[in-house]
Amino acid sequence: MNKGLKITVNILVLLLIAGFGYYMISTVMSDEKTIPAAADDLESGFVSPYKKTGSFDAASDIICFYIYEEKIYAVLADRVSIFDLSGSHLNDFGIETGVRDIAADDTGVYLLYPAGIDVYTLAGEAGGGWRSCSDNADYCALTTSREYVFVTDATHKHITQYNKEGGLIRFIRSPEGFIIPSYTFDIININDTIYCANSGRHRIESYTLDGRFISSFGKSGAQAGAFAGCCNPVYLAQSPDGHILTSEKGNPRISCYSRDGKFRTILFDSHALGGGTSAYEMHVSGKKIYIASKRTISVYTFDPALSAGSCAGCTAVCPLRK
């Protein structure tokens, strides 16, 4: 082999090795990598205990949404669209772009931005708001109680608690330390107990309204009742009887846990949700689960007949049982 050809071959080999190395590293580091389902799940013939009973579309992709007083508030790029629970469009109101999360209660609609909160009336009239109290804040999610607003901050790795006028109450820090790799830092309020995802640790933590740590639950793994990947769960939601619903990315699925952290059942696997690698945001109203994907909200209703075939005792622990 002449010298020129040998050099060319060596260069090609090096390029192939470098390309393969880049592929392996990018696959490992990707936040959206697909996590294989556990063998038991693949062999179980999983059937979701919920039947799709309807769907409706917004004008564009849904960034986030919330259900309050039988109305759905869906955040689009530059507006909030309001629907009734059957999907009929009721109203729109314009907003600034860049919303991260939304919550609503009897005091209004709260829109979270990376460094502040805007407040609107339930009818969509501007009602004030405030900017973040911390330099370089990077807010992810929010929830409200009667008197307070709780916001997760990815930069400072803590929960910021405000009163409803925007006054700083305290910073709440995890005794285990929050690890938040990719803005998966959701937070909800269930009967004045705050639940927050510590997604880098594959755990959910609970706190009192005065910021006192109560407990945590969760473990790493691809099996049912565990959280896989670099940063799960992504979304949290509550059911009428106080169960906690979790939504995961990678191998997307929605599961149900009791408030004390006991795993109940998987409600939707990747196939039932429509596949992909992104987590699906969900909220519950009555006996229905509303799940967003791109510009569509799909409505699912609990079906005891399907439940009986999907898991032992599932009907008895239905997360929508009042």
PDB file of C-alpha atoms in Angstrom:
ATOM      1  CA  MET A   1       0.000   0.000   0.000  1.00  0.00           C
ATOM      2  CA  ASN A   2       1.503   3.347  -0.993  1.00  0.00           C
ATOM      3  CA  LYS A   3       2.000   6.074   1.579  1.00  0.00           C
ATOM      4  CA  GLY A   4      -0.793   8.366   0.301  1.00  0.00           C
ATOM      5  CA  LEU A   5      -3.412   5.601   0.297  1.00  0.00           C
ATOM      6  CA  LYS A   6      -2.346   4.471   3.764  1.00  0.00           C
ATOM      7  CA  ILE A   7      -2.760   8.005   5.125  1.00  0.00           C
ATOM      8  CA  THR A   8      -6.214   8.276   3.540  1.00  0.00           C
ATOM      9  CA  VAL A   9      -7.341   4.956   5.047  1.00  0.00           C
ATOM     10  CA  ASN A  10      -6.068   5.988   8.478  1.00  0.00           C
ATOM     11  CA  ILE A  11      -7.955   9.287   8.283  1.00  0.00           C
ATOM     12  CA  LEU A  12     -11.191   7.496   7.348  1.00  0.00           C
ATOM     13  CA  VAL A  13     -10.780   5.059  10.227  1.00  0.00           C
ATOM     14  CA  LEU A  14     -10.226   7.927  12.673  1.00  0.00           C
ATOM     15  CA  LEU A  15     -13.312   9.739  11.354  1.00  0.00           C
ATOM     16  CA  LEU A  16     -15.419   6.604  11.788  1.00  0.00           C
ATOM     17  CA  ILE A  17     -14.171   6.124  15.342  1.00  0.00           C
ATOM     18  CA  ALA A  18     -14.797   9.782  16.200  1.00  0.00           C
ATOM     19  CA  GLY A  19     -18.300   9.647  14.699  1.00  0.00           C
ATOM     20  CA  PHE A  20     -19.178   6.519  16.644  1.00  0.00           C
ATOM     21  CA  GLY A  21     -17.838   8.039  19.849  1.00  0.00           C
ATOM     22  CA  TYR A  22     -19.895  11.205  19.344  1.00  0.00           C
ATOM     23  CA  TYR A  23     -23.010   9.125  18.709  1.00  0.00           C
ATOM     24  CA  MET A  24     -22.521   7.119  21.909  1.00  0.00           C
ATOM     25  CA  ILE A  25     -21.870  10.187  24.046  1.00  0.00           C
ATOM     26  CA  SER A  26     -24.854  12.128  22.659  1.00  0.00           C
ATOM     27  CA  THR A  27     -27.093   9.126  23.223  1.00  0.00           C
ATOM     28  CA  VAL A  28     -26.030   8.750  26.838  1.00  0.00           C
ATOM     29  CA  MET A  29     -26.253  12.475  27.595  1.00  0.00           C
ATOM     30  CA  SER A  30     -29.600  13.115  25.918  1.00  0.00           C
ATOM     31  CA  ASP A  31     -32.346  14.125  28.335  1.00  0.00           C
ATOM     32  CA  GLU A  32     -34.920  12.625  26.003  1.00  0.00           C
ATOM     33  CA  LYS A  33     -33.365   9.189  25.613  1.00  0.00           C
ATOM     34  CA  THR A  34     -35.836   6.339  25.474  1.00  0.00           C
ATOM     35  CA  ILE A  35     -35.827   4.054  28.488  1.00  0.00           C
ATOM     36  CA  PRO A  36     -36.724   0.443  27.606  1.00  0.00           C
ATOM     37  CA  ALA A  37     -39.832  -0.829  29.327  1.00  0.00           C
ATOM     38  CA  ALA A  38     -39.292  -3.439  31.994  1.00  0.00           C
ATOM     39  CA  ALA A  39     -39.681  -7.012  30.757  1.00  0.00           C
ATOM     40  CA  ASP A  40     -42.604  -7.587  33.127  1.00  0.00           C
ATOM     41  CA  ASP A  41     -44.452  -4.632  31.585  1.00  0.00           C
ATOM     42  CA  LEU A  42     -43.858  -5.897  28.041  1.00  0.00           C
ATOM     43  CA  GLU A  43     -45.154  -9.345  28.896  1.00  0.00           C
ATOM     44  CA  SER A  44     -48.143  -8.244  30.965  1.00  0.00           C
ATOM     45  CA  GLY A  45     -50.298  -7.101  28.037  1.00  0.00           C
ATOM     46  CA  PHE A  46     -50.977  -3.808  29.813  1.00  0.00           C
ATOM     47  CA  VAL A  47     -54.390  -2.277  29.188  1.00  0.00           C
ATOM     48  CA  SER A  48     -55.054   1.241  30.429  1.00  0.00           C
ATOM     49  CA  PRO A  49     -58.054   1.451  32.776  1.00  0.00           C
ATOM     50  CA  TYR A  50     -59.106   4.628  30.944  1.00  0.00           C
ATOM     51  CA  LYS A  51     -60.985   4.906  27.687  1.00  0.00           C
ATOM     52  CA  LYS A  52     -60.542   7.889  25.379  1.00  0.00           C
ATOM     53  CA  THR A  53     -63.943   9.584  25.202  1.00  0.00           C
ATOM     54  CA  GLY A  54     -63.132  12.800  23.384  1.00  0.00           C
ATOM     55  CA  SER A  55     -60.582  15.372  22.281  1.00  0.00           C
ATOM     56  CA  PHE A  56     -60.387  18.964  21.092  1.00  0.00           C
ATOM     57  CA  ASP A  57     -57.783  21.264  19.561  1.00  0.00           C
ATOM     58  CA  ALA A  58     -56.449  24.681  20.510  1.00  0.00           C
ATOM     59  CA  ALA A  59     -55.406  27.191  17.871  1.00  0.00           C
ATOM     60  CA  SER A  60     -51.720  26.259  18.276  1.00  0.00           C
ATOM     61  CA  ASP A  61     -49.454  24.116  20.446  1.00  0.00           C
ATOM     62  CA  ILE A  62     -50.299  24.093  24.152  1.00  0.00           C
ATOM     63  CA  ILE A  63     -47.401  25.153  26.367  1.00  0.00           C
ATOM     64  CA  CYS A  64     -49.173  24.231  29.608  1.00  0.00           C
ATOM     65  CA  PHE A  65     -52.720  24.099  30.950  1.00  0.00           C
ATOM     66  CA  TYR A  66     -54.751  24.069  34.150  1.00  0.00           C
ATOM     67  CA  ILE A  67     -58.297  23.150  35.158  1.00  0.00           C
ATOM     68  CA  TYR A  68     -60.265  25.232  37.641  1.00  0.00           C
ATOM     69  CA  GLU A  69     -64.001  25.550  38.284  1.00  0.00           C
ATOM     70  CA  GLU A  70     -64.835  23.313  35.302  1.00  0.00           C
ATOM     71  CA  LYS A  71     -62.848  25.489  32.917  1.00  0.00           C
ATOM     72  CA  ILE A  72     -59.623  24.646  31.092  1.00  0.00           C
ATOM     73  CA  TYR A  73     -57.045  27.435  30.835  1.00  0.00           C
ATOM     74  CA  ALA A  74     -54.624  26.533  28.034  1.00  0.00           C
ATOM     75  CA  VAL A  75     -51.495  28.648  27.488  1.00  0.00           C
ATOM     76  CA  LEU A  76     -50.568  29.159  23.845  1.00  0.00           C
ATOM     77  CA  ALA A  77     -47.673  31.264  22.579  1.00  0.00           C
ATOM     78  CA  ASP A  78     -49.296  34.687  23.041  1.00  0.00           C
ATOM     79  CA  ARG A  79     -52.664  33.994  24.628  1.00  0.00           C
ATOM     80  CA  VAL A  80     -54.624  31.929  27.087  1.00  0.00           C
ATOM     81  CA  SER A  81     -57.551  30.044  25.558  1.00  0.00           C
ATOM     82  CA  ILE A  82     -60.393  29.100  27.883  1.00  0.00           C
ATOM     83  CA  PHE A  83     -62.507  26.000  27.205  1.00  0.00           C
ATOM     84  CA  ASP A  84     -65.279  24.243  29.049  1.00  0.00           C
ATOM     85  CA  LEU A  85     -64.750  20.597  29.994  1.00  0.00           C
ATOM     86  CA  SER A  86     -66.398  19.388  26.794  1.00  0.00           C
ATOM     87  CA  GLY A  87     -63.879  21.343  24.707  1.00  0.00           C
ATOM     88  CA  SER A  88     -66.087  24.244  23.635  1.00  0.00           C
ATOM     89  CA  HIS A  89     -64.036  27.414  23.230  1.00  0.00           C
ATOM     90  CA  LEU A  90     -65.216  30.158  25.590  1.00  0.00           C
ATOM     91  CA  ASN A  91     -62.717  32.990  25.450  1.00  0.00           C
ATOM     92  CA  ASP A  92     -59.134  34.156  24.773  1.00  0.00           C
ATOM     93  CA  PHE A  93     -57.002  36.787  26.436  1.00  0.00           C
ATOM     94  CA  GLY A  94     -53.646  38.059  25.271  1.00  0.00           C
ATOM     95  CA  ILE A  95     -50.438  37.554  27.284  1.00  0.00           C
ATOM     96  CA  GLU A  96     -46.709  38.138  26.989  1.00  0.00           C
ATOM     97  CA  THR A  97     -44.780  35.268  25.412  1.00  0.00           C
ATOM     98  CA  GLY A  98     -42.486  33.000  27.425  1.00  0.00           C
ATOM     99  CA  VAL A  99     -44.880  31.467  29.962  1.00  0.00           C
ATOM    100  CA  ARG A 100     -43.489  28.458  31.857  1.00  0.00           C
ATOM    101  CA  ASP A 101     -46.529  27.402  33.890  1.00  0.00           C
ATOM    102  CA  ILE A 102     -50.075  28.344  34.883  1.00  0.00           C
ATOM    103  CA  ALA A 103     -52.251  27.929  37.972  1.00  0.00           C
ATOM    104  CA  ALA A 104     -55.670  29.271  38.946  1.00  0.00           C
ATOM    105  CA  ASP A 105     -57.765  29.628  42.079  1.00  0.00           C
ATOM    106  CA  ASP A 106     -60.538  31.886  43.305  1.00  0.00           C
ATOM    107  CA  THR A 107     -58.150  34.861  43.403  1.00  0.00           C
ATOM    108  CA  GLY A 108     -57.225  34.672  39.726  1.00  0.00           C
ATOM    109  CA  VAL A 109     -55.042  33.131  37.039  1.00  0.00           C
ATOM    110  CA  TYR A 110     -51.289  33.053  37.733  1.00  0.00           C
ATOM    111  CA  LEU A 111     -48.862  32.917  34.806  1.00  0.00           C
ATOM    112  CA  LEU A 112     -45.254  32.028  35.574  1.00  0.00           C
ATOM    113  CA  TYR A 113     -42.352  33.467  33.584  1.00  0.00           C
ATOM    114  CA  PRO A 114     -38.633  32.702  34.046  1.00  0.00           C
ATOM    115  CA  ALA A 115     -38.272  35.767  36.310  1.00  0.00           C
ATOM    116  CA  GLY A 116     -41.743  36.791  37.392  1.00  0.00           C
ATOM    117  CA  ILE A 117     -45.473  36.206  37.736  1.00  0.00           C
ATOM    118  CA  ASP A 118     -48.392  37.928  36.000  1.00  0.00           C
ATOM    119  CA  VAL A 119     -51.858  37.763  37.519  1.00  0.00           C
ATOM    120  CA  TYR A 120     -55.177  37.940  35.663  1.00  0.00           C
ATOM    121  CA  THR A 121     -58.784  37.661  36.751  1.00  0.00           C
ATOM    122  CA  LEU A 122     -60.582  34.435  35.907  1.00  0.00           C
ATOM    123  CA  ALA A 123     -62.211  36.359  33.052  1.00  0.00           C
ATOM    124  CA  GLY A 124     -58.816  37.318  31.634  1.00  0.00           C
ATOM    125  CA  GLU A 125     -58.412  40.918  32.799  1.00  0.00           C
ATOM    126  CA  ALA A 126     -54.911  42.005  33.800  1.00  0.00           C
ATOM    127  CA  GLY A 127     -54.608  42.145  37.573  1.00  0.00           C
ATOM    128  CA  GLY A 128     -50.968  42.877  38.343  1.00  0.00           C
ATOM    129  CA  GLY A 129     -48.069  40.615  39.234  1.00  0.00           C
ATOM    130  CA  TRP A 130     -44.479  40.889  40.396  1.00  0.00           C
ATOM    131  CA  ARG A 131     -40.899  40.209  39.374  1.00  0.00           C
ATOM    132  CA  SER A 132     -38.647  37.620  40.970  1.00  0.00           C
ATOM    133  CA  CYS A 133     -36.972  38.481  44.254  1.00  0.00           C
ATOM    134  CA  SER A 134     -33.720  36.713  43.298  1.00  0.00           C
ATOM    135  CA  ASP A 135     -31.030  37.626  40.808  1.00  0.00           C
ATOM    136  CA  ASN A 136     -30.776  35.174  37.904  1.00  0.00           C
ATOM    137  CA  ALA A 137     -34.007  33.394  38.861  1.00  0.00           C
ATOM    138  CA  ASP A 138     -35.090  30.703  36.432  1.00  0.00           C
ATOM    139  CA  TYR A 139     -38.610  29.732  37.446  1.00  0.00           C
ATOM    140  CA  CYS A 140     -40.037  26.386  36.333  1.00  0.00           C
ATOM    141  CA  ALA A 141     -43.446  25.715  37.913  1.00  0.00           C
ATOM    142  CA  LEU A 142     -45.885  27.148  40.433  1.00  0.00           C
ATOM    143  CA  THR A 143     -48.812  26.257  42.646  1.00  0.00           C
ATOM    144  CA  THR A 144     -51.041  28.270  44.975  1.00  0.00           C
ATOM    145  CA  SER A 145     -52.750  27.938  48.333  1.00  0.00           C
ATOM    146  CA  ARG A 146     -55.333  30.245  49.879  1.00  0.00           C
ATOM    147  CA  GLU A 147     -52.688  32.771  50.941  1.00  0.00           C
ATOM    148  CA  TYR A 148     -49.497  31.838  49.117  1.00  0.00           C
ATOM    149  CA  VAL A 149     -47.796  31.201  45.791  1.00  0.00           C
ATOM    150  CA  PHE A 150     -45.014  28.591  45.625  1.00  0.00           C
ATOM    151  CA  VAL A 151     -42.511  28.743  42.743  1.00  0.00           C
ATOM    152  CA  THR A 152     -39.679  26.353  41.856  1.00  0.00           C
ATOM    153  CA  ASP A 153     -36.380  27.921  40.794  1.00  0.00           C
ATOM    154  CA  ALA A 154     -33.954  25.862  38.667  1.00  0.00           C
ATOM    155  CA  THR A 155     -31.043  28.273  39.147  1.00  0.00           C
ATOM    156  CA  HIS A 156     -31.088  28.406  42.929  1.00  0.00           C
ATOM    157  CA  LYS A 157     -32.463  24.870  43.419  1.00  0.00           C
ATOM    158  CA  HIS A 158     -35.140  25.874  45.896  1.00  0.00           C
ATOM    159  CA  ILE A 159     -38.818  26.753  46.238  1.00  0.00           C
ATOM    160  CA  THR A 160     -39.655  30.454  46.601  1.00  0.00           C
ATOM    161  CA  GLN A 161     -42.751  31.208  48.667  1.00  0.00           C
ATOM    162  CA  TYR A 162     -44.627  34.485  48.133  1.00  0.00           C
ATOM    163  CA  ASN A 163     -47.841  35.903  49.520  1.00  0.00           C
ATOM    164  CA  LYS A 164     -50.568  36.752  47.033  1.00  0.00           C
ATOM    165  CA  GLU A 165     -49.340  40.355  46.815  1.00  0.00           C
ATOM    166  CA  GLY A 166     -45.863  39.235  45.751  1.00  0.00           C
ATOM    167  CA  GLY A 167     -44.140  39.672  49.102  1.00  0.00           C
ATOM    168  CA  LEU A 168     -41.319  37.205  49.773  1.00  0.00           C
ATOM    169  CA  ILE A 169     -42.099  34.809  52.624  1.00  0.00           C
ATOM    170  CA  ARG A 170     -39.184  32.365  52.507  1.00  0.00           C
ATOM    171  CA  PHE A 171     -36.960  30.098  50.461  1.00  0.00           C
ATOM    172  CA  ILE A 172     -37.609  26.392  50.944  1.00  0.00           C
ATOM    173  CA  ARG A 173     -34.639  24.089  50.454  1.00  0.00           C
ATOM    174  CA  SER A 174     -34.666  20.321  50.236  1.00  0.00           C
ATOM    175  CA  PRO A 175     -32.858  18.520  53.074  1.00  0.00           C
ATOM    176  CA  GLU A 176     -31.687  16.058  50.411  1.00  0.00           C
ATOM    177  CA  GLY A 177     -30.762  18.814  47.940  1.00  0.00           C
ATOM    178  CA  PHE A 178     -32.729  19.467  44.746  1.00  0.00           C
ATOM    179  CA  ILE A 179     -31.078  18.108  41.579  1.00  0.00           C
ATOM    180  CA  ILE A 180     -32.822  19.558  38.509  1.00  0.00           C
ATOM    181  CA  PRO A 181     -31.131  18.581  35.215  1.00  0.00           C
ATOM    182  CA  SER A 182     -33.661  19.908  32.683  1.00  0.00           C
ATOM    183  CA  TYR A 183     -36.440  22.090  34.129  1.00  0.00           C
ATOM    184  CA  THR A 184     -38.334  19.045  35.442  1.00  0.00           C
ATOM    185  CA  PHE A 185     -39.239  20.773  38.719  1.00  0.00           C
ATOM    186  CA  ASP A 186     -43.024  20.525  39.030  1.00  0.00           C
ATOM    187  CA  ILE A 187     -44.986  21.442  42.157  1.00  0.00           C
ATOM    188  CA  ILE A 188     -48.611  20.974  43.306  1.00  0.00           C
ATOM    189  CA  ASN A 189     -50.750  21.633  46.379  1.00  0.00           C
ATOM    190  CA  ILE A 190     -52.984  18.873  47.773  1.00  0.00           C
ATOM    191  CA  ASN A 191     -55.063  19.972  50.756  1.00  0.00           C
ATOM    192  CA  ASP A 192     -52.393  22.437  51.914  1.00  0.00           C
ATOM    193  CA  THR A 193     -49.531  19.994  51.575  1.00  0.00           C
ATOM    194  CA  ILE A 194     -46.985  20.981  48.923  1.00  0.00           C
ATOM    195  CA  TYR A 195     -45.567  18.194  46.738  1.00  0.00           C
ATOM    196  CA  CYS A 196     -42.498  18.890  44.602  1.00  0.00           C
ATOM    197  CA  ALA A 197     -40.525  16.770  42.142  1.00  0.00           C
ATOM    198  CA  ASN A 198     -36.843  16.280  42.953  1.00  0.00           C
ATOM    199  CA  SER A 199     -36.397  14.767  39.510  1.00  0.00           C
ATOM    200  CA  GLY A 200     -32.626  14.304  39.523  1.00  0.00           C
ATOM    201  CA  ARG A 201     -33.032  12.106  42.591  1.00  0.00           C
ATOM    202  CA  HIS A 202     -36.156  10.357  41.207  1.00  0.00           C
ATOM    203  CA  ARG A 203     -38.153  11.460  44.227  1.00  0.00           C
ATOM    204  CA  ILE A 204     -41.193  13.488  45.259  1.00  0.00           C
ATOM    205  CA  GLU A 205     -40.923  15.612  48.406  1.00  0.00           C
ATOM    206  CA  SER A 206     -43.696  17.060  50.590  1.00  0.00           C
ATOM    207  CA  TYR A 207     -43.740  20.246  52.688  1.00  0.00           C
ATOM    208  CA  THR A 208     -46.106  22.127  54.979  1.00  0.00           C
ATOM    209  CA  LEU A 209     -47.326  25.600  54.029  1.00  0.00           C
ATOM    210  CA  ASP A 210     -44.722  27.101  56.361  1.00  0.00           C
ATOM    211  CA  GLY A 211     -41.924  25.332  54.478  1.00  0.00           C
ATOM    212  CA  ARG A 212     -41.277  22.450  56.846  1.00  0.00           C
ATOM    213  CA  PHE A 213     -40.119  19.229  55.173  1.00  0.00           C
ATOM    214  CA  ILE A 214     -42.497  16.298  55.772  1.00  0.00           C
ATOM    215  CA  SER A 215     -41.220  13.308  53.805  1.00  0.00           C
ATOM    216  CA  SER A 216     -40.170  12.010  50.392  1.00  0.00           C
ATOM    217  CA  PHE A 217     -40.734   8.944  48.260  1.00  0.00           C
ATOM    218  CA  GLY A 218     -39.584   7.466  44.977  1.00  0.00           C
ATOM    219  CA  LYS A 219     -36.778   5.317  43.600  1.00  0.00           C
ATOM    220  CA  SER A 220     -34.773   4.864  40.408  1.00  0.00           C
ATOM    221  CA  GLY A 221     -35.655   2.136  37.922  1.00  0.00           C
ATOM    222  CA  ALA A 222     -37.596   1.291  34.769  1.00  0.00           C
ATOM    223  CA  GLN A 223     -40.053  -1.001  36.549  1.00  0.00           C
ATOM    224  CA  ALA A 224     -43.555   0.010  37.585  1.00  0.00           C
ATOM    225  CA  GLY A 225     -43.455   2.176  40.685  1.00  0.00           C
ATOM    226  CA  ALA A 226     -40.023   3.667  39.919  1.00  0.00           C
ATOM    227  CA  PHE A 227     -38.706   6.625  37.921  1.00  0.00           C
ATOM    228  CA  ALA A 228     -36.204   6.069  35.095  1.00  0.00           C
ATOM    229  CA  GLY A 229     -33.832   8.276  33.122  1.00  0.00           C
ATOM    230  CA  CYS A 230     -31.939  11.359  34.211  1.00  0.00           C
ATOM    231  CA  CYS A 231     -34.854  13.440  35.485  1.00  0.00           C
ATOM    232  CA  ASN A 232     -38.272  12.013  36.297  1.00  0.00           C
ATOM    233  CA  PRO A 233     -41.063  12.626  37.142  1.00  0.00           C
ATOM    234  CA  VAL A 234     -41.720  15.639  34.901  1.00  0.00           C
ATOM    235  CA  TYR A 235     -45.337  16.508  35.785  1.00  0.00           C
ATOM    236  CA  LEU A 236     -47.423  16.048  38.926  1.00  0.00           C
ATOM    237  CA  ALA A 237     -51.197  16.236  39.284  1.00  0.00           C
ATOM    238  CA  GLN A 238     -53.799  15.396  41.900  1.00  0.00           C
ATOM    239  CA  SER A 239     -56.997  13.366  41.818  1.00  0.00           C
ATOM    240  CA  PRO A 240     -60.223  14.261  43.666  1.00  0.00           C
ATOM    241  CA  ASP A 241     -59.415  11.847  46.504  1.00  0.00           C
ATOM    242  CA  GLY A 242     -55.874  13.169  46.943  1.00  0.00           C
ATOM    243  CA  HIS A 243     -53.829  10.616  45.018  1.00  0.00           C
ATOM    244  CA  ILE A 244     -50.736  11.869  43.183  1.00  0.00           C
ATOM    245  CA  LEU A 245     -50.411  11.314  39.442  1.00  0.00           C
ATOM    246  CA  THR A 246     -46.941  11.398  37.893  1.00  0.00           C
ATOM    247  CA  SER A 247     -45.955  11.766  34.232  1.00  0.00           C
ATOM    248  CA  GLU A 248     -42.550  10.636  32.943  1.00  0.00           C
ATOM    249  CA  LYS A 249     -40.493  11.240  29.835  1.00  0.00           C
ATOM    250  CA  GLY A 250     -38.071   8.935  28.000  1.00  0.00           C
ATOM    251  CA  ASN A 251     -40.483   6.008  28.029  1.00  0.00           C
ATOM    252  CA  PRO A 252     -43.562   8.138  28.753  1.00  0.00           C
ATOM    253  CA  ARG A 253     -46.140   6.839  31.200  1.00  0.00           C
ATOM    254  CA  ILE A 254     -48.548   8.153  33.813  1.00  0.00           C
ATOM    255  CA  SER A 255     -48.711   6.442  37.211  1.00  0.00           C
ATOM    256  CA  CYS A 256     -50.657   6.820  40.435  1.00  0.00           C
ATOM    257  CA  TYR A 257     -49.373   7.019  44.034  1.00  0.00           C
ATOM    258  CA  SER A 258     -51.093   7.542  47.364  1.00  0.00           C
ATOM    259  CA  ARG A 259     -50.229  10.698  49.300  1.00  0.00           C
ATOM    260  CA  ASP A 260     -47.895   8.695  51.531  1.00  0.00           C
ATOM    261  CA  GLY A 261     -45.957   7.488  48.481  1.00  0.00           C
ATOM    262  CA  LYS A 262     -47.402   4.008  48.036  1.00  0.00           C
ATOM    263  CA  PHE A 263     -47.409   2.996  44.375  1.00  0.00           C
ATOM    264  CA  ARG A 264     -50.906   2.120  43.123  1.00  0.00           C
ATOM    265  CA  THR A 265     -50.798   1.393  39.413  1.00  0.00           C
ATOM    266  CA  ILE A 266     -49.744   2.565  35.964  1.00  0.00           C
ATOM    267  CA  LEU A 267     -52.617   4.431  34.338  1.00  0.00           C
ATOM    268  CA  PHE A 268     -51.154   4.976  30.862  1.00  0.00           C
ATOM    269  CA  ASP A 269     -48.102   3.418  29.232  1.00  0.00           C
ATOM    270  CA  SER A 270     -46.279   4.808  26.211  1.00  0.00           C
ATOM    271  CA  HIS A 271     -48.550   3.009  23.752  1.00  0.00           C
ATOM    272  CA  ALA A 272     -51.730   4.318  25.402  1.00  0.00           C
ATOM    273  CA  LEU A 273     -50.325   7.874  25.378  1.00  0.00           C
ATOM    274  CA  GLY A 274     -49.291   7.823  21.737  1.00  0.00           C
ATOM    275  CA  GLY A 275     -45.554   7.142  22.056  1.00  0.00           C
ATOM    276  CA  GLY A 276     -42.673   9.551  21.634  1.00  0.00           C
ATOM    277  CA  THR A 277     -40.183  10.491  24.343  1.00  0.00           C
ATOM    278  CA  SER A 278     -41.689  13.668  25.842  1.00  0.00           C
ATOM    279  CA  ALA A 279     -43.753  13.654  29.021  1.00  0.00           C
ATOM    280  CA  TYR A 280     -47.474  14.350  28.722  1.00  0.00           C
ATOM    281  CA  GLU A 281     -48.986  17.022  30.955  1.00  0.00           C
ATOM    282  CA  MET A 282     -52.207  15.883  32.631  1.00  0.00           C
ATOM    283  CA  HIS A 283     -54.905  17.225  34.953  1.00  0.00           C
ATOM    284  CA  VAL A 284     -57.933  15.591  36.532  1.00  0.00           C
ATOM    285  CA  SER A 285     -61.515  16.780  36.795  1.00  0.00           C
ATOM    286  CA  GLY A 286     -64.174  14.501  38.257  1.00  0.00           C
ATOM    287  CA  LYS A 287     -63.768  11.043  36.765  1.00  0.00           C
ATOM    288  CA  LYS A 288     -61.859  12.246  33.724  1.00  0.00           C
ATOM    289  CA  ILE A 289     -58.179  12.766  32.967  1.00  0.00           C
ATOM    290  CA  TYR A 290     -57.247  15.495  30.482  1.00  0.00           C
ATOM    291  CA  ILE A 291     -53.925  14.960  28.685  1.00  0.00           C
ATOM    292  CA  ALA A 292     -52.206  17.489  26.395  1.00  0.00           C
ATOM    293  CA  SER A 293     -50.120  16.642  23.336  1.00  0.00           C
ATOM    294  CA  LYS A 294     -49.048  19.408  20.955  1.00  0.00           C
ATOM    295  CA  ARG A 295     -52.253  21.359  20.226  1.00  0.00           C
ATOM    296  CA  THR A 296     -54.678  18.622  21.334  1.00  0.00           C
ATOM    297  CA  ILE A 297     -56.240  17.869  24.692  1.00  0.00           C
ATOM    298  CA  SER A 298     -57.575  14.312  24.912  1.00  0.00           C
ATOM    299  CA  VAL A 299     -60.185  13.270  27.447  1.00  0.00           C
ATOM    300  CA  TYR A 300     -60.080   9.858  29.137  1.00  0.00           C
ATOM    301  CA  THR A 301     -62.736   8.321  31.383  1.00  0.00           C
ATOM    302  CA  PHE A 302     -62.191   5.561  33.946  1.00  0.00           C
ATOM    303  CA  ASP A 303     -63.708   2.268  32.765  1.00  0.00           C
ATOM    304  CA  PRO A 304     -64.152  -0.442  35.457  1.00  0.00           C
ATOM    305  CA  ALA A 305     -64.327  -3.147  32.792  1.00  0.00           C
ATOM    306  CA  LEU A 306     -60.892  -2.200  31.469  1.00  0.00           C
ATOM    307  CA  SER A 307     -59.559  -1.812  34.996  1.00  0.00           C
ATOM    308  CA  ALA A 308     -60.532  -5.349  35.962  1.00  0.00           C
ATOM    309  CA  GLY A 309     -58.400  -6.727  33.157  1.00  0.00           C
ATOM    310  CA  SER A 310     -55.374  -4.513  33.656  1.00  0.00           C
ATOM    311  CA  CYS A 311     -54.357  -5.078  37.257  1.00  0.00           C
ATOM    312  CA  ALA A 312     -55.545  -6.831  40.371  1.00  0.00           C
ATOM    313  CA  GLY A 313     -57.480  -4.528  42.680  1.00  0.00           C
ATOM    314  CA  CYS A 314     -57.299  -1.601  40.301  1.00  0.00           C
ATOM    315  CA  THR A 315     -60.987  -0.795  40.620  1.00  0.00           C
ATOM    316  CA  ALA A 316     -60.710  -0.634  44.392  1.00  0.00           C
ATOM    317  CA  VAL A 317     -57.878   1.893  44.240  1.00  0.00           C
ATOM    318  CA  CYS A 318     -59.132   3.951  41.321  1.00  0.00           C
ATOM    319  CA  PRO A 319     -57.362   7.326  41.677  1.00  0.00           C
ATOM    320  CA  LEU A 320     -60.521   9.124  40.604  1.00  0.00           C
ATOM    321  CA  ARG A 321     -62.638   7.536  43.328  1.00  0.00           C
ATOM    322  CA  LYS A 322     -64.244  10.280  45.445  1.00  0.00           C
TER     323      LYS A 322
END
